[in-house]
């Protein structure tokens, strides 16, 4: 470094060293794409199905497959439409579940800070054209499940939903079929 540079940028070496140290520290934290220990590979692309609305999701559903960490929902799961929000009610192994899902548009919803879902975005990763089967997940891979309008049947749609989940980075070996 020349004396001119040193006087024109006082503390330049210190700031550069601080920036490098900060970059190394942040890189060691994992950052986006670094964690492969969750339900999904963070390096995999993920997207929501933009034409899914609260109206399309409204009604009764059954969880057909789920990943660890996802609330253990069983029986019918009801999604009641109220404007652009959905009220999710159901039963989990530890009791009743209730959450308000606010539409963020483009097949994306945000759970209202509930015990079951926290304050997480829930994306509809895929939904068949007849609104019978849907794959739900989160960009960070914290949750993931496949739901269907019927407690059994529709194996072709369940398989399609699993393939979509796998393509979006979800580890199928961690998924568990549910019996309704």
CSV table of N, CA and C in Angstrom, one decimal:
chain,number,residue,atom,x,y,z
A,1,UNK,N,0.8,-1.2,0.0
A,1,UNK,CA,0.0,0.0,0.0
A,1,UNK,C,0.9,1.2,0.0
A,2,UNK,N,0.6,2.2,-0.8
A,2,UNK,CA,1.4,3.4,-0.9
A,2,UNK,C,0.9,4.4,0.1
A,3,UNK,N,1.8,5.3,0.5
A,3,UNK,CA,1.4,6.3,1.5
A,3,UNK,C,0.1,7.1,1.1
A,4,UNK,N,0.0,7.4,-0.2
A,4,UNK,CA,-1.2,8.1,-0.7
A,4,UNK,C,-2.5,7.3,-0.4
A,5,UNK,N,-2.4,6.0,-0.7
A,5,UNK,CA,-3.6,5.2,-0.4
A,5,UNK,C,-3.9,5.1,1.1
A,6,UNK,N,-2.8,5.0,1.8
A,6,UNK,CA,-3.0,5.0,3.3
A,6,UNK,C,-3.6,6.2,3.8
A,7,UNK,N,-3.3,7.4,3.3
A,7,UNK,CA,-3.8,8.6,3.8
A,7,UNK,C,-5.2,8.9,3.3
A,8,UNK,N,-5.5,8.4,2.0
A,8,UNK,CA,-6.8,8.6,1.4
A,8,UNK,C,-7.8,7.7,2.0
A,9,UNK,N,-7.4,6.5,2.5
A,9,UNK,CA,-8.4,5.6,3.1
A,9,UNK,C,-7.9,5.2,4.5
A,10,UNK,N,-8.0,6.1,5.4
A,10,UNK,CA,-7.5,5.8,6.8
A,10,UNK,C,-8.3,4.6,7.3
A,11,UNK,N,-7.5,3.7,7.9
A,11,UNK,CA,-8.1,2.5,8.5
A,11,UNK,C,-8.5,1.5,7.4
A,12,UNK,N,-8.1,1.6,6.2
A,12,UNK,CA,-8.4,0.8,5.1
A,12,UNK,C,-8.0,-0.7,5.3
A,13,UNK,N,-6.8,-0.9,5.8
A,13,UNK,CA,-6.3,-2.2,6.1
A,13,UNK,C,-7.2,-2.9,7.2
A,14,UNK,N,-7.5,-2.1,8.2
A,14,UNK,CA,-8.3,-2.6,9.3
A,14,UNK,C,-9.7,-3.0,8.8
A,15,UNK,N,-10.3,-2.2,8.0
A,15,UNK,CA,-11.6,-2.5,7.5
A,15,UNK,C,-11.6,-3.7,6.6
A,16,UNK,N,-10.6,-3.8,5.7
A,16,UNK,CA,-10.4,-4.9,4.8
A,16,UNK,C,-10.3,-6.2,5.7
A,17,UNK,N,-9.4,-6.2,6.7
A,17,UNK,CA,-9.2,-7.3,7.5
A,17,UNK,C,-10.5,-7.7,8.3
A,18,UNK,N,-11.2,-6.7,8.7
A,18,UNK,CA,-12.5,-7.0,9.4
A,18,UNK,C,-13.5,-7.6,8.5
A,19,UNK,N,-13.5,-7.1,7.2
A,19,UNK,CA,-14.5,-7.7,6.2
A,19,UNK,C,-14.1,-9.2,6.0
A,20,UNK,N,-12.8,-9.5,5.8
A,20,UNK,CA,-12.4,-10.9,5.6
A,20,UNK,C,-12.8,-11.7,6.8
A,21,UNK,N,-12.5,-11.2,8.0
A,21,UNK,CA,-12.8,-12.0,9.2
A,21,UNK,C,-14.3,-12.3,9.3
A,22,UNK,N,-15.1,-11.3,9.0
A,22,UNK,CA,-16.6,-11.4,9.0
A,22,UNK,C,-17.0,-12.4,8.0
A,23,UNK,N,-16.5,-12.4,6.8
A,23,UNK,CA,-16.8,-13.3,5.7
A,23,UNK,C,-16.5,-14.8,6.1
A,24,UNK,N,-15.3,-14.9,6.7
A,24,UNK,CA,-14.9,-16.3,7.1
A,24,UNK,C,-15.8,-16.8,8.2
A,25,UNK,N,-16.2,-15.9,9.2
A,25,UNK,CA,-17.0,-16.3,10.3
A,25,UNK,C,-18.4,-16.7,9.7
A,26,UNK,N,-19.0,-15.9,8.8
A,26,UNK,CA,-20.3,-16.2,8.3
A,26,UNK,C,-20.3,-17.5,7.5
A,27,UNK,N,-19.2,-17.7,6.7
A,27,UNK,CA,-19.1,-18.9,5.9
A,27,UNK,C,-19.1,-20.1,6.8
A,28,UNK,N,-18.5,-20.0,8.0
A,28,UNK,CA,-18.4,-21.2,8.9
A,28,UNK,C,-19.8,-21.5,9.5
A,29,UNK,N,-20.7,-20.5,9.5
A,29,UNK,CA,-22.1,-20.8,10.0
A,29,UNK,C,-23.0,-21.6,9.1
A,30,UNK,N,-22.6,-21.9,8.0
A,30,UNK,CA,-23.4,-22.7,7.1
A,30,UNK,C,-24.1,-21.9,6.0
A,31,UNK,N,-24.8,-20.8,6.4
A,31,UNK,CA,-25.5,-20.0,5.4
A,31,UNK,C,-26.4,-20.8,4.5
A,32,UNK,N,-27.1,-20.1,3.6
A,32,UNK,CA,-27.9,-20.8,2.6
A,32,UNK,C,-27.2,-21.9,1.9
A,33,UNK,N,-27.8,-23.0,1.8
A,33,UNK,CA,-27.2,-24.1,1.0
A,33,UNK,C,-26.2,-25.0,1.8
A,34,UNK,N,-25.8,-24.5,3.0
A,34,UNK,CA,-24.8,-25.3,3.7
A,34,UNK,C,-25.3,-26.4,4.5
A,35,UNK,N,-26.6,-26.4,4.9
A,35,UNK,CA,-27.1,-27.4,5.8
A,35,UNK,C,-27.8,-28.5,5.0
A,36,UNK,N,-27.3,-29.7,5.1
A,36,UNK,CA,-27.9,-30.8,4.4
A,36,UNK,C,-28.5,-31.8,5.5
A,37,UNK,N,-28.6,-31.3,6.7
A,37,UNK,CA,-29.1,-32.2,7.8
A,37,UNK,C,-30.6,-32.1,8.0
A,38,UNK,N,-31.3,-31.1,7.4
A,38,UNK,CA,-32.7,-30.9,7.6
A,38,UNK,C,-33.5,-31.9,6.7
A,39,UNK,N,-34.8,-31.6,6.6
A,39,UNK,CA,-35.7,-32.4,5.8
A,39,UNK,C,-35.4,-32.3,4.3
A,40,UNK,N,-34.8,-31.1,3.9
A,40,UNK,CA,-34.6,-30.9,2.5
A,40,UNK,C,-33.2,-30.4,2.3
A,41,UNK,N,-32.7,-30.6,1.1
A,41,UNK,CA,-31.4,-30.1,0.7
A,41,UNK,C,-31.6,-28.6,0.3
A,42,UNK,N,-30.9,-27.8,1.1
A,42,UNK,CA,-31.1,-26.3,0.9
A,42,UNK,C,-30.5,-25.9,-0.5
A,43,UNK,N,-29.7,-26.7,-1.1
A,43,UNK,CA,-29.2,-26.3,-2.4
A,43,UNK,C,-30.2,-26.6,-3.6
A,44,UNK,N,-31.2,-27.4,-3.3
A,44,UNK,CA,-32.2,-27.7,-4.3
A,44,UNK,C,-33.2,-26.5,-4.5
A,45,UNK,N,-33.6,-26.3,-5.7
A,45,UNK,CA,-34.5,-25.3,-6.0
A,45,UNK,C,-35.9,-25.6,-5.4
A,46,UNK,N,-36.6,-24.6,-5.0
A,46,UNK,CA,-37.9,-24.8,-4.4
A,46,UNK,C,-38.8,-23.6,-4.9
A,47,UNK,N,-40.0,-24.0,-5.2
A,47,UNK,CA,-41.0,-22.9,-5.7
A,47,UNK,C,-42.4,-23.3,-5.2
A,48,UNK,N,-43.3,-22.3,-5.3
A,48,UNK,CA,-44.6,-22.6,-5.0
A,48,UNK,C,-45.5,-22.6,-6.2
A,49,UNK,N,-46.6,-23.2,-6.2
A,49,UNK,CA,-47.5,-23.2,-7.4
A,49,UNK,C,-48.3,-21.9,-7.3
A,50,UNK,N,-48.1,-21.0,-8.2
A,50,UNK,CA,-48.6,-19.7,-8.2
A,50,UNK,C,-50.1,-19.6,-8.3
A,51,UNK,N,-50.8,-20.6,-8.8
A,51,UNK,CA,-52.2,-20.5,-9.0
A,51,UNK,C,-53.1,-21.1,-7.9
A,52,UNK,N,-52.4,-21.4,-6.8
A,52,UNK,CA,-53.1,-22.0,-5.6
A,52,UNK,C,-53.6,-20.8,-4.7
A,53,UNK,N,-54.9,-20.8,-4.5
A,53,UNK,CA,-55.5,-19.8,-3.6
A,53,UNK,C,-56.1,-20.4,-2.4
A,54,UNK,N,-56.5,-19.5,-1.5
A,54,UNK,CA,-57.3,-20.0,-0.3
A,54,UNK,C,-58.5,-20.7,-0.7
A,55,UNK,N,-59.2,-20.3,-1.7
A,55,UNK,CA,-60.4,-20.9,-2.2
A,55,UNK,C,-60.2,-22.4,-2.7
A,56,UNK,N,-59.1,-22.6,-3.4
A,56,UNK,CA,-58.7,-23.9,-3.8
A,56,UNK,C,-58.4,-24.9,-2.7
A,57,UNK,N,-57.8,-24.3,-1.6
A,57,UNK,CA,-57.4,-25.2,-0.5
A,57,UNK,C,-58.5,-25.4,0.5
A,58,UNK,N,-59.5,-24.6,0.5
A,58,UNK,CA,-60.6,-24.7,1.5
A,58,UNK,C,-61.2,-26.1,1.4
A,59,UNK,N,-61.5,-26.6,2.6
A,59,UNK,CA,-62.2,-27.9,2.7
A,59,UNK,C,-61.5,-28.9,3.6
A,60,UNK,N,-61.9,-30.2,3.5
A,60,UNK,CA,-61.3,-31.2,4.4
A,60,UNK,C,-60.2,-31.9,3.7
A,61,UNK,N,-59.2,-32.2,4.4
A,61,UNK,CA,-58.0,-32.9,3.9
A,61,UNK,C,-57.5,-34.0,4.9
A,62,UNK,N,-56.8,-34.9,4.4
A,62,UNK,CA,-56.1,-36.0,5.2
A,62,UNK,C,-54.6,-35.9,4.9
A,63,UNK,N,-53.8,-36.0,6.0
A,63,UNK,CA,-52.4,-36.0,5.8
A,63,UNK,C,-52.0,-37.5,5.3
A,64,UNK,N,-51.4,-37.6,4.2
A,64,UNK,CA,-51.1,-38.9,3.7
A,64,UNK,C,-49.6,-39.3,3.8
A,65,UNK,N,-48.7,-38.3,4.0
A,65,UNK,CA,-47.3,-38.5,4.2
A,65,UNK,C,-46.8,-37.3,4.9
A,66,UNK,N,-45.8,-37.5,5.8
A,66,UNK,CA,-45.2,-36.3,6.5
A,66,UNK,C,-43.8,-36.6,6.8
A,67,UNK,N,-43.1,-35.5,7.1
A,67,UNK,CA,-41.6,-35.6,7.4
A,67,UNK,C,-41.5,-35.2,8.9
A,68,UNK,N,-40.4,-35.7,9.6
A,68,UNK,CA,-40.2,-35.4,11.0
A,68,UNK,C,-40.2,-33.9,11.3
A,69,UNK,N,-40.8,-33.5,12.4
A,69,UNK,CA,-40.8,-32.1,12.8
A,69,UNK,C,-42.1,-31.5,12.3
A,70,UNK,N,-42.8,-32.1,11.4
A,70,UNK,CA,-44.1,-31.6,10.9
A,70,UNK,C,-45.1,-32.0,12.0
A,71,UNK,N,-46.0,-31.1,12.4
A,71,UNK,CA,-47.0,-31.5,13.4
A,71,UNK,C,-47.6,-32.8,13.0
A,72,UNK,N,-47.8,-33.7,13.9
A,72,UNK,CA,-48.3,-35.0,13.7
A,72,UNK,C,-49.9,-34.9,13.6
A,73,UNK,N,-50.3,-34.4,12.5
A,73,UNK,CA,-51.7,-34.2,12.2
A,73,UNK,C,-52.4,-35.5,11.8
A,74,UNK,N,-53.6,-35.7,12.3
A,74,UNK,CA,-54.3,-36.9,11.9
A,74,UNK,C,-55.8,-36.6,11.8
A,75,UNK,N,-56.5,-37.6,11.2
A,75,UNK,CA,-57.9,-37.4,11.0
A,75,UNK,C,-58.2,-36.3,9.9
A,76,UNK,N,-59.4,-35.8,9.8
A,76,UNK,CA,-59.6,-34.8,8.9
A,76,UNK,C,-59.0,-33.4,9.3
A,77,UNK,N,-58.4,-32.8,8.4
A,77,UNK,CA,-57.8,-31.5,8.6
A,77,UNK,C,-58.7,-30.5,7.9
A,78,UNK,N,-59.2,-29.5,8.5
A,78,UNK,CA,-60.1,-28.6,7.9
A,78,UNK,C,-59.4,-27.3,7.6
A,79,UNK,N,-59.6,-26.8,6.4
A,79,UNK,CA,-59.1,-25.5,6.0
A,79,UNK,C,-60.3,-24.6,5.6
A,80,UNK,N,-60.7,-23.7,6.5
A,80,UNK,CA,-61.9,-22.9,6.3
A,80,UNK,C,-61.5,-21.5,5.8
A,81,UNK,N,-62.1,-21.1,4.7
A,81,UNK,CA,-61.7,-19.9,4.0
A,81,UNK,C,-62.5,-18.7,4.7
A,82,UNK,N,-61.7,-17.7,4.9
A,82,UNK,CA,-62.3,-16.4,5.4
A,82,UNK,C,-61.5,-15.3,4.7
A,83,UNK,N,-62.0,-14.8,3.5
A,83,UNK,CA,-61.3,-13.8,2.7
A,83,UNK,C,-60.1,-14.5,2.1
A,84,UNK,N,-58.9,-13.9,2.3
A,84,UNK,CA,-57.7,-14.5,1.8
A,84,UNK,C,-56.9,-15.2,2.9
A,85,UNK,N,-57.6,-15.6,4.0
A,85,UNK,CA,-57.0,-16.4,5.1
A,85,UNK,C,-57.7,-17.7,5.1
A,86,UNK,N,-57.0,-18.7,5.7
A,86,UNK,CA,-57.5,-20.0,6.0
A,86,UNK,C,-57.3,-20.3,7.4
A,87,UNK,N,-58.4,-20.8,8.0
A,87,UNK,CA,-58.2,-21.3,9.4
A,87,UNK,C,-58.1,-22.8,9.4
A,88,UNK,N,-56.9,-23.2,9.8
A,88,UNK,CA,-56.6,-24.7,9.8
A,88,UNK,C,-57.0,-25.2,11.2
A,89,UNK,N,-57.8,-26.2,11.2
A,89,UNK,CA,-58.1,-26.9,12.5
A,89,UNK,C,-57.9,-28.4,12.2
A,90,UNK,N,-57.5,-29.1,13.2
A,90,UNK,CA,-57.2,-30.5,13.2
A,90,UNK,C,-56.8,-31.0,14.5
A,91,UNK,N,-56.4,-32.3,14.5
A,91,UNK,CA,-55.9,-32.9,15.7
A,91,UNK,C,-54.5,-33.5,15.5
A,92,UNK,N,-53.7,-33.3,16.5
A,92,UNK,CA,-52.3,-33.8,16.5
A,92,UNK,C,-52.2,-34.7,17.7
A,93,UNK,N,-51.1,-35.4,17.7
A,93,UNK,CA,-50.9,-36.4,18.8
A,93,UNK,C,-50.9,-35.7,20.2
A,94,UNK,N,-50.5,-34.4,20.2
A,94,UNK,CA,-50.5,-33.7,21.5
A,94,UNK,C,-51.7,-32.8,21.7
A,95,UNK,N,-52.8,-33.0,20.9
A,95,UNK,CA,-54.0,-32.2,21.1
A,95,UNK,C,-54.5,-31.5,19.9
A,96,UNK,N,-55.5,-30.6,20.1
A,96,UNK,CA,-56.0,-29.9,18.9
A,96,UNK,C,-55.0,-28.9,18.3
A,97,UNK,N,-55.1,-28.7,17.0
A,97,UNK,CA,-54.3,-27.7,16.3
A,97,UNK,C,-55.2,-26.7,15.7
A,98,UNK,N,-54.8,-25.4,15.8
A,98,UNK,CA,-55.5,-24.3,15.2
A,98,UNK,C,-54.5,-23.3,14.7
A,99,UNK,N,-54.6,-22.9,13.5
A,99,UNK,CA,-53.7,-21.9,13.0
A,99,UNK,C,-54.4,-21.0,11.9
A,100,UNK,N,-54.1,-19.8,11.9
A,100,UNK,CA,-54.6,-18.9,10.8
A,100,UNK,C,-53.4,-18.8,9.8
A,101,UNK,N,-53.8,-19.1,8.5
A,101,UNK,CA,-52.8,-19.0,7.4
A,101,UNK,C,-53.2,-17.8,6.5
A,102,UNK,N,-52.3,-16.9,6.5
A,102,UNK,CA,-52.6,-15.7,5.7
A,102,UNK,C,-51.9,-15.8,4.4
A,103,UNK,N,-52.7,-15.5,3.3
A,103,UNK,CA,-52.2,-15.6,2.0
A,103,UNK,C,-51.2,-14.6,1.7
A,104,UNK,N,-50.0,-15.0,1.1
A,104,UNK,CA,-49.0,-14.0,0.7
A,104,UNK,C,-49.0,-14.0,-0.8
A,105,UNK,N,-50.0,-14.7,-1.5
A,105,UNK,CA,-50.1,-14.8,-2.9
A,105,UNK,C,-49.2,-15.9,-3.5
A,106,UNK,N,-49.4,-16.3,-4.7
A,106,UNK,CA,-48.6,-17.2,-5.4
A,106,UNK,C,-48.5,-18.6,-4.7
A,107,UNK,N,-49.5,-19.1,-4.1
A,107,UNK,CA,-49.4,-20.4,-3.4
A,107,UNK,C,-48.6,-20.4,-2.1
A,108,UNK,N,-48.5,-19.2,-1.5
A,108,UNK,CA,-47.7,-19.1,-0.3
A,108,UNK,C,-48.6,-18.5,0.8
A,109,UNK,N,-48.4,-19.1,2.0
A,109,UNK,CA,-49.2,-18.7,3.2
A,109,UNK,C,-48.3,-18.5,4.3
A,110,UNK,N,-48.6,-17.7,5.3
A,110,UNK,CA,-47.8,-17.6,6.5
A,110,UNK,C,-48.7,-18.0,7.7
A,111,UNK,N,-48.1,-18.9,8.5
A,111,UNK,CA,-48.8,-19.3,9.7
A,111,UNK,C,-48.7,-18.2,10.8
A,112,UNK,N,-49.8,-18.0,11.5
A,112,UNK,CA,-49.7,-17.0,12.6
A,112,UNK,C,-49.0,-17.7,13.8
A,113,UNK,N,-48.0,-17.3,14.3
A,113,UNK,CA,-47.2,-17.7,15.4
A,113,UNK,C,-47.9,-18.7,16.3
A,114,UNK,N,-48.1,-20.0,15.8
A,114,UNK,CA,-48.8,-21.0,16.6
A,114,UNK,C,-47.8,-22.0,17.1
A,115,UNK,N,-48.2,-22.8,18.1
A,115,UNK,CA,-47.3,-23.8,18.7
A,115,UNK,C,-46.9,-24.8,17.6
A,116,UNK,N,-47.9,-25.2,16.8
A,116,UNK,CA,-47.7,-26.2,15.7
A,116,UNK,C,-46.8,-25.7,14.6
A,117,UNK,N,-47.0,-24.5,14.1
A,117,UNK,CA,-46.2,-24.1,12.9
A,117,UNK,C,-45.3,-22.9,13.2
A,118,UNK,N,-45.3,-22.3,14.4
A,118,UNK,CA,-44.5,-21.1,14.6
A,118,UNK,C,-45.0,-20.0,13.7
A,119,UNK,N,-44.1,-19.2,13.2
A,119,UNK,CA,-44.4,-18.1,12.3
A,119,UNK,C,-43.7,-18.4,11.0
A,120,UNK,N,-44.1,-19.5,10.3
A,120,UNK,CA,-43.4,-20.0,9.2
A,120,UNK,C,-44.2,-19.8,7.9
A,121,UNK,N,-43.5,-19.6,6.8
A,121,UNK,CA,-44.2,-19.6,5.5
A,121,UNK,C,-44.5,-21.0,5.1
A,122,UNK,N,-45.7,-21.3,4.7
A,122,UNK,CA,-46.1,-22.6,4.2
A,122,UNK,C,-46.4,-22.5,2.7
A,123,UNK,N,-45.6,-23.2,1.9
A,123,UNK,CA,-45.8,-23.0,0.5
A,123,UNK,C,-46.5,-24.3,-0.1
A,124,UNK,N,-47.4,-24.1,-1.0
A,124,UNK,CA,-48.0,-25.2,-1.8
A,124,UNK,C,-47.0,-25.4,-2.9
A,125,UNK,N,-46.3,-26.5,-2.8
A,125,UNK,CA,-45.3,-26.9,-3.8
A,125,UNK,C,-45.9,-27.4,-5.0
A,126,UNK,N,-47.0,-28.1,-4.8
A,126,UNK,CA,-47.7,-28.7,-6.0
A,126,UNK,C,-49.1,-29.0,-5.5
A,127,UNK,N,-50.1,-28.9,-6.5
A,127,UNK,CA,-51.4,-29.3,-6.3
A,127,UNK,C,-52.0,-29.7,-7.6
A,128,UNK,N,-52.7,-30.9,-7.6
A,128,UNK,CA,-53.2,-31.4,-8.9
A,128,UNK,C,-54.3,-30.5,-9.4
A,129,UNK,N,-54.6,-30.6,-10.7
A,129,UNK,CA,-55.5,-29.7,-11.3
A,129,UNK,C,-56.9,-29.8,-10.8
A,130,UNK,N,-57.3,-30.9,-10.2
A,130,UNK,CA,-58.6,-31.1,-9.6
A,130,UNK,C,-58.7,-30.8,-8.1
A,131,UNK,N,-57.6,-30.3,-7.6
A,131,UNK,CA,-57.6,-29.9,-6.1
A,131,UNK,C,-57.8,-31.0,-5.2
A,132,UNK,N,-57.3,-32.2,-5.5
A,132,UNK,CA,-57.5,-33.4,-4.7
A,132,UNK,C,-56.2,-33.7,-3.8
A,133,UNK,N,-55.0,-33.3,-4.3
A,133,UNK,CA,-53.8,-33.7,-3.6
A,133,UNK,C,-52.9,-32.5,-3.6
A,134,UNK,N,-52.2,-32.2,-2.5
A,134,UNK,CA,-51.3,-31.1,-2.4
A,134,UNK,C,-50.1,-31.4,-1.6
A,135,UNK,N,-48.9,-30.9,-2.1
A,135,UNK,CA,-47.7,-31.1,-1.4
A,135,UNK,C,-47.3,-29.7,-0.7
A,136,UNK,N,-47.1,-29.7,0.6
A,136,UNK,CA,-46.9,-28.5,1.3
A,136,UNK,C,-45.5,-28.6,1.9
A,137,UNK,N,-44.8,-27.5,1.9
A,137,UNK,CA,-43.4,-27.4,2.4
A,137,UNK,C,-43.1,-26.0,2.8
A,138,UNK,N,-41.9,-25.9,3.4
A,138,UNK,CA,-41.3,-24.6,3.7
A,138,UNK,C,-40.0,-24.4,3.0
A,139,UNK,N,-39.6,-23.2,2.7
A,139,UNK,CA,-38.3,-23.0,2.0
A,139,UNK,C,-37.1,-23.5,2.8
A,140,UNK,N,-37.2,-23.4,4.1
A,140,UNK,CA,-36.1,-23.8,5.0
A,140,UNK,C,-36.1,-25.3,5.3
A,141,UNK,N,-37.2,-26.0,4.8
A,141,UNK,CA,-37.3,-27.4,5.0
A,141,UNK,C,-37.7,-27.9,6.4
A,142,UNK,N,-38.2,-26.9,7.2
A,142,UNK,CA,-38.6,-27.3,8.6
A,142,UNK,C,-39.9,-28.2,8.6
A,143,UNK,N,-40.8,-28.0,7.6
A,143,UNK,CA,-42.0,-28.8,7.5
A,143,UNK,C,-42.2,-29.3,6.1
A,144,UNK,N,-42.9,-30.4,6.1
A,144,UNK,CA,-43.3,-31.0,4.8
A,144,UNK,C,-44.3,-32.0,4.9
A,145,UNK,N,-45.4,-32.0,4.1
A,145,UNK,CA,-46.4,-33.0,4.2
A,145,UNK,C,-47.1,-33.1,2.9
A,146,UNK,N,-47.8,-34.2,2.6
A,146,UNK,CA,-48.7,-34.4,1.5
A,146,UNK,C,-50.0,-34.6,2.0
A,147,UNK,N,-51.0,-33.9,1.5
A,147,UNK,CA,-52.4,-34.1,1.9
A,147,UNK,C,-53.3,-34.4,0.7
A,148,UNK,N,-54.4,-35.1,1.0
A,148,UNK,CA,-55.3,-35.5,0.0
A,148,UNK,C,-56.7,-35.3,0.5
A,149,UNK,N,-57.7,-35.2,-0.4
A,149,UNK,CA,-59.1,-35.0,0.0
A,149,UNK,C,-59.7,-36.3,0.6
A,150,UNK,N,-59.0,-37.4,0.3
A,150,UNK,CA,-59.5,-38.7,0.8
A,150,UNK,C,-58.5,-39.4,1.7
A,151,UNK,N,-58.9,-40.2,2.6
A,151,UNK,CA,-57.9,-40.9,3.5
A,151,UNK,C,-57.2,-42.0,2.8
A,152,UNK,N,-57.6,-42.5,1.7
A,152,UNK,CA,-56.9,-43.5,0.9
A,152,UNK,C,-57.2,-43.3,-0.5
A,153,UNK,N,-56.5,-44.1,-1.4
A,153,UNK,CA,-56.6,-44.0,-2.8
A,153,UNK,C,-55.7,-42.9,-3.4
A,154,UNK,N,-55.9,-42.7,-4.7
A,154,UNK,CA,-55.1,-41.7,-5.4
A,154,UNK,C,-53.6,-41.9,-5.4
A,155,UNK,N,-53.2,-43.2,-5.5
A,155,UNK,CA,-51.8,-43.5,-5.4
A,155,UNK,C,-51.0,-42.8,-6.4
A,156,UNK,N,-51.5,-42.6,-7.6
A,156,UNK,CA,-50.8,-41.9,-8.7
A,156,UNK,C,-50.5,-40.4,-8.3
A,157,UNK,N,-51.5,-39.8,-7.6
A,157,UNK,CA,-51.3,-38.4,-7.2
A,157,UNK,C,-50.3,-38.3,-6.0
A,158,UNK,N,-50.4,-39.3,-5.1
A,158,UNK,CA,-49.5,-39.3,-3.9
A,158,UNK,C,-48.1,-39.5,-4.5
A,159,UNK,N,-47.9,-40.4,-5.4
A,159,UNK,CA,-46.6,-40.6,-6.0
A,159,UNK,C,-46.1,-39.3,-6.7
A,160,UNK,N,-46.9,-38.7,-7.4
A,160,UNK,CA,-46.5,-37.4,-8.1
A,160,UNK,C,-46.1,-36.4,-7.1
A,161,UNK,N,-46.9,-36.3,-6.0
A,161,UNK,CA,-46.5,-35.3,-4.9
A,161,UNK,C,-45.2,-35.6,-4.3
A,162,UNK,N,-44.9,-36.9,-4.1
A,162,UNK,CA,-43.6,-37.3,-3.5
A,162,UNK,C,-42.5,-37.0,-4.5
A,163,UNK,N,-42.7,-37.2,-5.8
A,163,UNK,CA,-41.7,-36.9,-6.7
A,163,UNK,C,-41.4,-35.4,-6.8
A,164,UNK,N,-42.4,-34.6,-6.7
A,164,UNK,CA,-42.2,-33.1,-6.6
A,164,UNK,C,-41.4,-32.7,-5.4
A,165,UNK,N,-41.8,-33.3,-4.2
A,165,UNK,CA,-41.1,-33.0,-3.0
A,165,UNK,C,-39.6,-33.4,-3.1
A,166,UNK,N,-39.4,-34.6,-3.7
A,166,UNK,CA,-38.0,-35.0,-3.8
A,166,UNK,C,-37.2,-34.1,-4.8
A,167,UNK,N,-37.9,-33.7,-5.9
A,167,UNK,CA,-37.2,-32.7,-6.8
A,167,UNK,C,-36.9,-31.4,-6.1
A,168,UNK,N,-37.7,-31.0,-5.2
A,168,UNK,CA,-37.5,-29.8,-4.4
A,168,UNK,C,-36.6,-30.0,-3.2
A,169,UNK,N,-35.9,-31.1,-3.1
A,169,UNK,CA,-34.9,-31.3,-2.1
A,169,UNK,C,-35.3,-32.1,-0.9
A,170,UNK,N,-36.6,-32.5,-0.8
A,170,UNK,CA,-37.0,-33.2,0.4
A,170,UNK,C,-36.5,-34.6,0.3
A,171,UNK,N,-36.0,-35.1,1.5
A,171,UNK,CA,-35.4,-36.5,1.6
A,171,UNK,C,-36.6,-37.5,1.8
A,172,UNK,N,-36.9,-38.2,0.7
A,172,UNK,CA,-38.0,-39.2,0.8
A,172,UNK,C,-37.8,-40.3,1.8
A,173,UNK,N,-36.5,-40.6,2.1
A,173,UNK,CA,-36.2,-41.6,3.1
A,173,UNK,C,-36.7,-41.2,4.5
A,174,UNK,N,-36.9,-39.9,4.7
A,174,UNK,CA,-37.4,-39.4,6.0
A,174,UNK,C,-38.9,-39.3,6.1
A,175,UNK,N,-39.5,-39.4,5.0
A,175,UNK,CA,-41.0,-39.3,5.0
A,175,UNK,C,-41.7,-40.5,5.5
A,176,UNK,N,-42.8,-40.3,6.1
A,176,UNK,CA,-43.6,-41.4,6.7
A,176,UNK,C,-45.0,-41.4,6.2
A,177,UNK,N,-45.4,-42.5,5.6
A,177,UNK,CA,-46.8,-42.7,5.2
A,177,UNK,C,-47.7,-42.6,6.5
A,178,UNK,N,-48.9,-42.0,6.4
A,178,UNK,CA,-49.8,-42.0,7.5
A,178,UNK,C,-51.0,-42.9,7.2
A,179,UNK,N,-51.5,-43.4,8.2
A,179,UNK,CA,-52.8,-44.2,8.0
A,179,UNK,C,-53.9,-43.4,8.7
A,180,UNK,N,-54.9,-43.3,8.0
A,180,UNK,CA,-56.1,-42.5,8.5
A,180,UNK,C,-57.2,-43.4,8.9
